[in-house]
Tab-separated table of C-alpha atoms in Angstrom:
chain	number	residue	atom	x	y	z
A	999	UNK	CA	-6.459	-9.161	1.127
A	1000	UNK	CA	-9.880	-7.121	0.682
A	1001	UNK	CA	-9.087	-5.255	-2.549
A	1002	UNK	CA	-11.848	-3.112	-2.565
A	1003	UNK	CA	-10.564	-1.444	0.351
A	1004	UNK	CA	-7.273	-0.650	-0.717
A	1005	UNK	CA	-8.812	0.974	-3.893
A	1006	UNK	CA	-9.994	3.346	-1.473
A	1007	UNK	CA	-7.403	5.925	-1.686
A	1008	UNK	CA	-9.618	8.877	0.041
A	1009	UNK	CA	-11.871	9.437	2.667
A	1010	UNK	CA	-13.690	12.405	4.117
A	1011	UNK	CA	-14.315	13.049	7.941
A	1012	UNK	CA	-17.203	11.664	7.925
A	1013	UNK	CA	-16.613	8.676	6.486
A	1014	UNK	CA	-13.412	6.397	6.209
A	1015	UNK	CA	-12.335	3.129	4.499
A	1016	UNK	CA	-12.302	0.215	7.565
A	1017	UNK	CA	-8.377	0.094	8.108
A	1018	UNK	CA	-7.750	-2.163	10.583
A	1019	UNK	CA	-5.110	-1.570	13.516
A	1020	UNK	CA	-1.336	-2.317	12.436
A	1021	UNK	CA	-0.994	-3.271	16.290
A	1022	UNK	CA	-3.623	-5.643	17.028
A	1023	UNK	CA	-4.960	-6.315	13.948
A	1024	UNK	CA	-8.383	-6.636	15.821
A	1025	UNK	CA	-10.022	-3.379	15.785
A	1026	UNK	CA	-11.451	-0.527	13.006
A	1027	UNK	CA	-9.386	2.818	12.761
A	1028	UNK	CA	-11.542	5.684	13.698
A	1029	UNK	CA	-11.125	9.864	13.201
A	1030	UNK	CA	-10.013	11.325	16.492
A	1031	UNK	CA	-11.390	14.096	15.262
A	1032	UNK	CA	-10.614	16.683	17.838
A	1033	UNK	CA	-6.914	16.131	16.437
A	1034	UNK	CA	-7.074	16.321	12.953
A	1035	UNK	CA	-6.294	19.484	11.413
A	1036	UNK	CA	-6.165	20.961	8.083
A	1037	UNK	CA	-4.692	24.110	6.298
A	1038	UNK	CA	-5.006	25.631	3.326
A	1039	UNK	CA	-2.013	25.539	1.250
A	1040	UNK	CA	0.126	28.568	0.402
A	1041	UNK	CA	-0.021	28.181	-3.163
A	1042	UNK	CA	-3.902	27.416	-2.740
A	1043	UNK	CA	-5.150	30.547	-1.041
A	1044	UNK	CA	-2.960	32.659	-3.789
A	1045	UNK	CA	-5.432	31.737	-6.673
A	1046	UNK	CA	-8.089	33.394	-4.106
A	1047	UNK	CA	-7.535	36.097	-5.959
A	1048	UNK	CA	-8.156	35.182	-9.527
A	1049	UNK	CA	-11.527	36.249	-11.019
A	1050	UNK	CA	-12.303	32.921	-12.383
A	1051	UNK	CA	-11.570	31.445	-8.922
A	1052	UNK	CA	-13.922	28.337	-7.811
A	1053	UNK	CA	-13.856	26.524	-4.599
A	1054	UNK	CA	-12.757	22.925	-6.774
A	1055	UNK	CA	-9.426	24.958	-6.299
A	1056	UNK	CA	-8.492	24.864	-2.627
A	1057	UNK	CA	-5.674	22.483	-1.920
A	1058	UNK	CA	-5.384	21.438	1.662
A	1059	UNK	CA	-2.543	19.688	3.723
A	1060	UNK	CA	-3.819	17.480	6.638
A	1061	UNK	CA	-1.801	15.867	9.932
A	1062	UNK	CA	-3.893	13.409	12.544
A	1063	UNK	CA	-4.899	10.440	14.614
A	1064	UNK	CA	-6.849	7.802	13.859
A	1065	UNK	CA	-7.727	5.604	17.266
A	1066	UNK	CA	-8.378	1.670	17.221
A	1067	UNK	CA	-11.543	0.688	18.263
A	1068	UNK	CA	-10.196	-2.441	20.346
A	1069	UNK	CA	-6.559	-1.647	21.707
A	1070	UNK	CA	-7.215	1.683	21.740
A	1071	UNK	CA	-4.032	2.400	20.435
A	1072	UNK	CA	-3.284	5.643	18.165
A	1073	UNK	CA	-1.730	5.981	14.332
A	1074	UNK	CA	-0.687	9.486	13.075
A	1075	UNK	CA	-1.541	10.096	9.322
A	1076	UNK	CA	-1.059	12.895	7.357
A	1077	UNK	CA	-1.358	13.508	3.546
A	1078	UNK	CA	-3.406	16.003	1.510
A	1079	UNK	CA	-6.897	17.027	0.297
A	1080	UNK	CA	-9.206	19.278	-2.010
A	1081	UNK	CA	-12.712	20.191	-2.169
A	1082	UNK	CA	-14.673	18.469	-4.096
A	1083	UNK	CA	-17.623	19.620	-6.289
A	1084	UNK	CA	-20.539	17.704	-7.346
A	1085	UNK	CA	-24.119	18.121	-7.752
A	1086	UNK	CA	-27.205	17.332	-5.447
A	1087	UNK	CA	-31.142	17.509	-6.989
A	1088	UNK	CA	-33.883	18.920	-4.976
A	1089	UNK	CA	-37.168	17.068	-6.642
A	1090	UNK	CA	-39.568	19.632	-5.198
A	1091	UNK	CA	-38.258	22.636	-6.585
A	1092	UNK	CA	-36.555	20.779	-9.703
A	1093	UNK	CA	-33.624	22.202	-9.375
A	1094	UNK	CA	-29.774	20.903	-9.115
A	1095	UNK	CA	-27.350	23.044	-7.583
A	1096	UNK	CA	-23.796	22.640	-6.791
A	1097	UNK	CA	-22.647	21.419	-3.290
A	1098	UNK	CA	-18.755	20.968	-2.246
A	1099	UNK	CA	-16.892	18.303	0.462
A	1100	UNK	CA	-13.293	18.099	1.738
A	1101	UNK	CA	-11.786	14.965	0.792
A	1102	UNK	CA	-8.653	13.687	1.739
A	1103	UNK	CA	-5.696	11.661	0.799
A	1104	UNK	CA	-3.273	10.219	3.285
A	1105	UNK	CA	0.338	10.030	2.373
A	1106	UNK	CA	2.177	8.410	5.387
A	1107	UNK	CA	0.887	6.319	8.035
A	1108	UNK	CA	3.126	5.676	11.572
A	1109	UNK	CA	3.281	2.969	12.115
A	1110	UNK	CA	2.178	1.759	8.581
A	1111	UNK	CA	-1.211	-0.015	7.837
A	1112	UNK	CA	-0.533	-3.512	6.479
A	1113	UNK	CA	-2.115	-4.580	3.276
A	1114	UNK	CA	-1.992	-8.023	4.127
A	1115	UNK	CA	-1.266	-9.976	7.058
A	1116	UNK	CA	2.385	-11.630	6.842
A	1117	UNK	CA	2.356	-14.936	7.935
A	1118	UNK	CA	4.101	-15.278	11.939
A	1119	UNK	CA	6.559	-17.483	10.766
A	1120	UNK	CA	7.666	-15.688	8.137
A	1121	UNK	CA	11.819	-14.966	9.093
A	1122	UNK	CA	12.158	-11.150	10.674
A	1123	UNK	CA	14.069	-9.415	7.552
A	1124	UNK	CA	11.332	-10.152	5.228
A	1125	UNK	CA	8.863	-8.980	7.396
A	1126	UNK	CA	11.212	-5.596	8.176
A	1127	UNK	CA	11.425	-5.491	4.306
A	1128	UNK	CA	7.697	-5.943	3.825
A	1129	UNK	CA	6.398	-3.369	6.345
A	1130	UNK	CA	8.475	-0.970	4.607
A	1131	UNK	CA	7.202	-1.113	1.086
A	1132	UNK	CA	3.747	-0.448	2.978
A	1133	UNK	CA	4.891	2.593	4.730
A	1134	UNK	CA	5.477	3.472	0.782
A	1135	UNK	CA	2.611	2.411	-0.554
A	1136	UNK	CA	0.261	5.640	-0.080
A	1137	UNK	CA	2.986	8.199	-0.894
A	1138	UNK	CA	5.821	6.707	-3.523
A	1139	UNK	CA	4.427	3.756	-5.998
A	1140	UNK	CA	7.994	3.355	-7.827
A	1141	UNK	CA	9.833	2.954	-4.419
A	1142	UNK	CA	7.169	0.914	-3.223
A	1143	UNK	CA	7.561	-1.638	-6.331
A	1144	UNK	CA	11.760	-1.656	-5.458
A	1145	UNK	CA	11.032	-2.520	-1.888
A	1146	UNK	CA	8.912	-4.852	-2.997
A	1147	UNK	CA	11.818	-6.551	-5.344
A	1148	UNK	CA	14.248	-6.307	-2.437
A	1149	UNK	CA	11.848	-9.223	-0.522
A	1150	UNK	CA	12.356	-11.586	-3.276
A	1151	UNK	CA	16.296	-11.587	-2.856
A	1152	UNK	CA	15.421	-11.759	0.831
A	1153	UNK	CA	12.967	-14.866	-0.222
A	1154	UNK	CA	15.781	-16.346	-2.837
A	1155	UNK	CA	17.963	-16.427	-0.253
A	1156	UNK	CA	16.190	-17.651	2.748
A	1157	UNK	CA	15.194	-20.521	0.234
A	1158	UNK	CA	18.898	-21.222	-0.079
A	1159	UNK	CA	20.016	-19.783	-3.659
A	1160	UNK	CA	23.111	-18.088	-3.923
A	1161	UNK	CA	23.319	-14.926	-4.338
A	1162	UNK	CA	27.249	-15.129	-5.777
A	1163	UNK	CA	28.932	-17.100	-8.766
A	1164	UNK	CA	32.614	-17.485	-9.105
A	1165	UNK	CA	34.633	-16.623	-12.202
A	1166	UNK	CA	38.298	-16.226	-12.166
A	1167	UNK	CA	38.391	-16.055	-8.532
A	1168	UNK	CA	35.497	-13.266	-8.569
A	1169	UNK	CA	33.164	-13.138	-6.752
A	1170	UNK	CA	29.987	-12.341	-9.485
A	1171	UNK	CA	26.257	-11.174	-8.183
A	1172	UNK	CA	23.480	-13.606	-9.004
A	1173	UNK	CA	20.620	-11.588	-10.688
A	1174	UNK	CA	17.460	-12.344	-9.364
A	1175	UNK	CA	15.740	-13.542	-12.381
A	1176	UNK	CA	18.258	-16.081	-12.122
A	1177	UNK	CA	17.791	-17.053	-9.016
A	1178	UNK	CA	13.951	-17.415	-9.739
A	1179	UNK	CA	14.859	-19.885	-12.295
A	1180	UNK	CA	16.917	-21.580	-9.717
A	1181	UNK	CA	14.439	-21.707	-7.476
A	1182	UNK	CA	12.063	-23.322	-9.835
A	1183	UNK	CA	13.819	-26.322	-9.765
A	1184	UNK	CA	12.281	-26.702	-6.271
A	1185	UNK	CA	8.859	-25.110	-6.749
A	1186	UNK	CA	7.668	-23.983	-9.855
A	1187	UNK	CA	4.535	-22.782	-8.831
A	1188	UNK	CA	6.050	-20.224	-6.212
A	1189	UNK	CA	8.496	-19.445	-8.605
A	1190	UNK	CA	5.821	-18.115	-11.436
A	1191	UNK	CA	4.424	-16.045	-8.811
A	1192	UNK	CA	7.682	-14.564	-7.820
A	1193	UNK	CA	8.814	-14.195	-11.579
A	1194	UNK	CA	5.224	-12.030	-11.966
A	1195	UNK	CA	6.290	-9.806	-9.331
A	1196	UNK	CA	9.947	-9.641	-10.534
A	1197	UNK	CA	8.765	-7.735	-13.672
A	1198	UNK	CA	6.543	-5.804	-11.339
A	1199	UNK	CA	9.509	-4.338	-9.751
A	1200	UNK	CA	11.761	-4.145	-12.792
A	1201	UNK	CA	8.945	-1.503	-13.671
A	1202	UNK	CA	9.492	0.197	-10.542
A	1203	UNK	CA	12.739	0.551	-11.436
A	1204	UNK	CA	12.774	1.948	-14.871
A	1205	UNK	CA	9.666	3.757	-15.842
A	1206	UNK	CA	7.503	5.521	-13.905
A	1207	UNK	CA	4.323	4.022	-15.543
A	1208	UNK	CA	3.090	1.832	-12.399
A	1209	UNK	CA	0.075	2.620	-11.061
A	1210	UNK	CA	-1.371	1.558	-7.331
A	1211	UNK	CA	-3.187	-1.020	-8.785
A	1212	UNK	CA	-0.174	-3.011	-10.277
A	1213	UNK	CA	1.418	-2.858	-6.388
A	1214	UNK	CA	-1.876	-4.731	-5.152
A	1215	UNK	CA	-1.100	-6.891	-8.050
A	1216	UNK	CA	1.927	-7.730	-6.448
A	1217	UNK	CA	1.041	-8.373	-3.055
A	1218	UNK	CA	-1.341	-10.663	-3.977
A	1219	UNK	CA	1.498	-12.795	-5.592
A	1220	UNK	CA	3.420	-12.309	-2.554
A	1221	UNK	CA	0.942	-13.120	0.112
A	1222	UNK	CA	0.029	-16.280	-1.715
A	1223	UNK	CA	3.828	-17.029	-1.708
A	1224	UNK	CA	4.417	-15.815	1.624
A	1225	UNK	CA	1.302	-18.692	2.952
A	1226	UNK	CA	2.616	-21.283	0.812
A	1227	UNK	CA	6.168	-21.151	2.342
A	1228	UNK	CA	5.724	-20.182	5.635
A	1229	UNK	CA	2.195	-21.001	6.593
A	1230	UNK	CA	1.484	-24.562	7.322
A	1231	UNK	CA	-2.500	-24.047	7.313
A	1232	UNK	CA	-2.249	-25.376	3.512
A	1233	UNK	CA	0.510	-28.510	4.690
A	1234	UNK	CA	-1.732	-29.500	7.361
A	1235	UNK	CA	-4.518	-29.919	5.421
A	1236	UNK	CA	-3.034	-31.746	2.851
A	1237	UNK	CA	-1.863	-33.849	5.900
A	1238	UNK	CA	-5.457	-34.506	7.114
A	1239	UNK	CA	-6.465	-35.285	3.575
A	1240	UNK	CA	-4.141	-38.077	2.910
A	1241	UNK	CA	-4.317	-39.402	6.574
């Protein structure tokens, strides 16, 4: 997972992070910039008319296509913007004056850009659960944190812990925590990892105080996880070591 580019949470039209295709996972995303359009929000061009108005103001919305630059296949995006002020120095006059740019944040991405690349033999409903906390990722950082939670009970129970307890012939939900701790009877190493991104979640859950960079904390848990149980690069080599 290259970190730095997911801390990239903007771009301009001239210049984008290097997503790479959710399809082939081969080629850069590009601007098809004859199809991206933005407008001015409602709200935005109303403060046009306050004295004290500066261009830093403007709010923008923004729908597009970004184009891969090996498949060739397209990805709608849409999100919003602003203009940005800063300020550029001409060293022959010396003189600084203000200059402005569009920037622009993207919200939702169809199909979804994936933050990390999920093992193949990873089973199909963790994968389904994955890709959806990324589809959240840009646009709702709680939900994103829950969806990530939801793959560990997928994980707990692919790695055969129960989900259910009996008491007085009821049936009794497992909490997951528990489950980790079951589970770390069989690896304890994957187990602290998952723990990490249990609490992760839990904050998802019931504050509102996670940031973007606390979900990137979490997928790099969970990739390392993911490679450990359902990669065998890391197997094989331990193979070729002891052979």
């Amino acid at each position: 997972m290259d970190l730095t580019l997911w801390h990239q949470s903007s771009f301009t039209q001239n210049s984008l992070p290097t997503w790479r295709c959710p399809s082939c996972g081969r080629g850069v995303l590009n601007l098809v910039t004859e199809r991206f359009r933005f407008e001015e929000t409602y709200e935005s061009r109303r403060l046009h008319e306050d004295e004290a108005w500066e261009p830093y103001w403007i709010k923008y919305t923004f729908i597009g296509y970004l184009e891969c630059s090996y498949c060739h296949g397209h990805i709608a995006f849409c999100g919003d913007g602003n203009v940005d002020e800063f300020t550029e120095y001409d060293p022959e006059h010396d003189v600084a004056y203000p200059e402005y740019q569009n920037t622009f944040k993207p919200k939702f991405f169809i199909p979804p850009l994936p933050v990390f690349e999920i093992p193949s033999r990873c089973p199909d409903a963790i994968k389904e659960a994955i890709d959806d906390s990324f589809s959240l990722f840009w646009c709702d950082v709680t939900s994103c944190a829950n969806k990530i939670r939801i793959v560990l009970e997928l994980i707990m129970t692919d790695q055969k812990i129960p989900r259910f307890t009996y008491k007085a012939k009821k049936r009794l939900y497992i909490k997951l925590h528990k489950r980790i701790e079951l589970y770390r009877i069989k690896n304890t190493e994957i187990a602290d990892y998952l723990l990490a991104i249990k609490w992760i979640g839990n904050e998802g859950s019931h504050t509102k105080s996670l940031d973007r960079n606390d979900l990137l904390d979490a997928y790099q848990l969970l990739e390392t996880s993911l490679n450990k149980l359902y990669d065998d690069k890391e197997s094989n080599l331990k193979k070729i070591s002891k052979e």
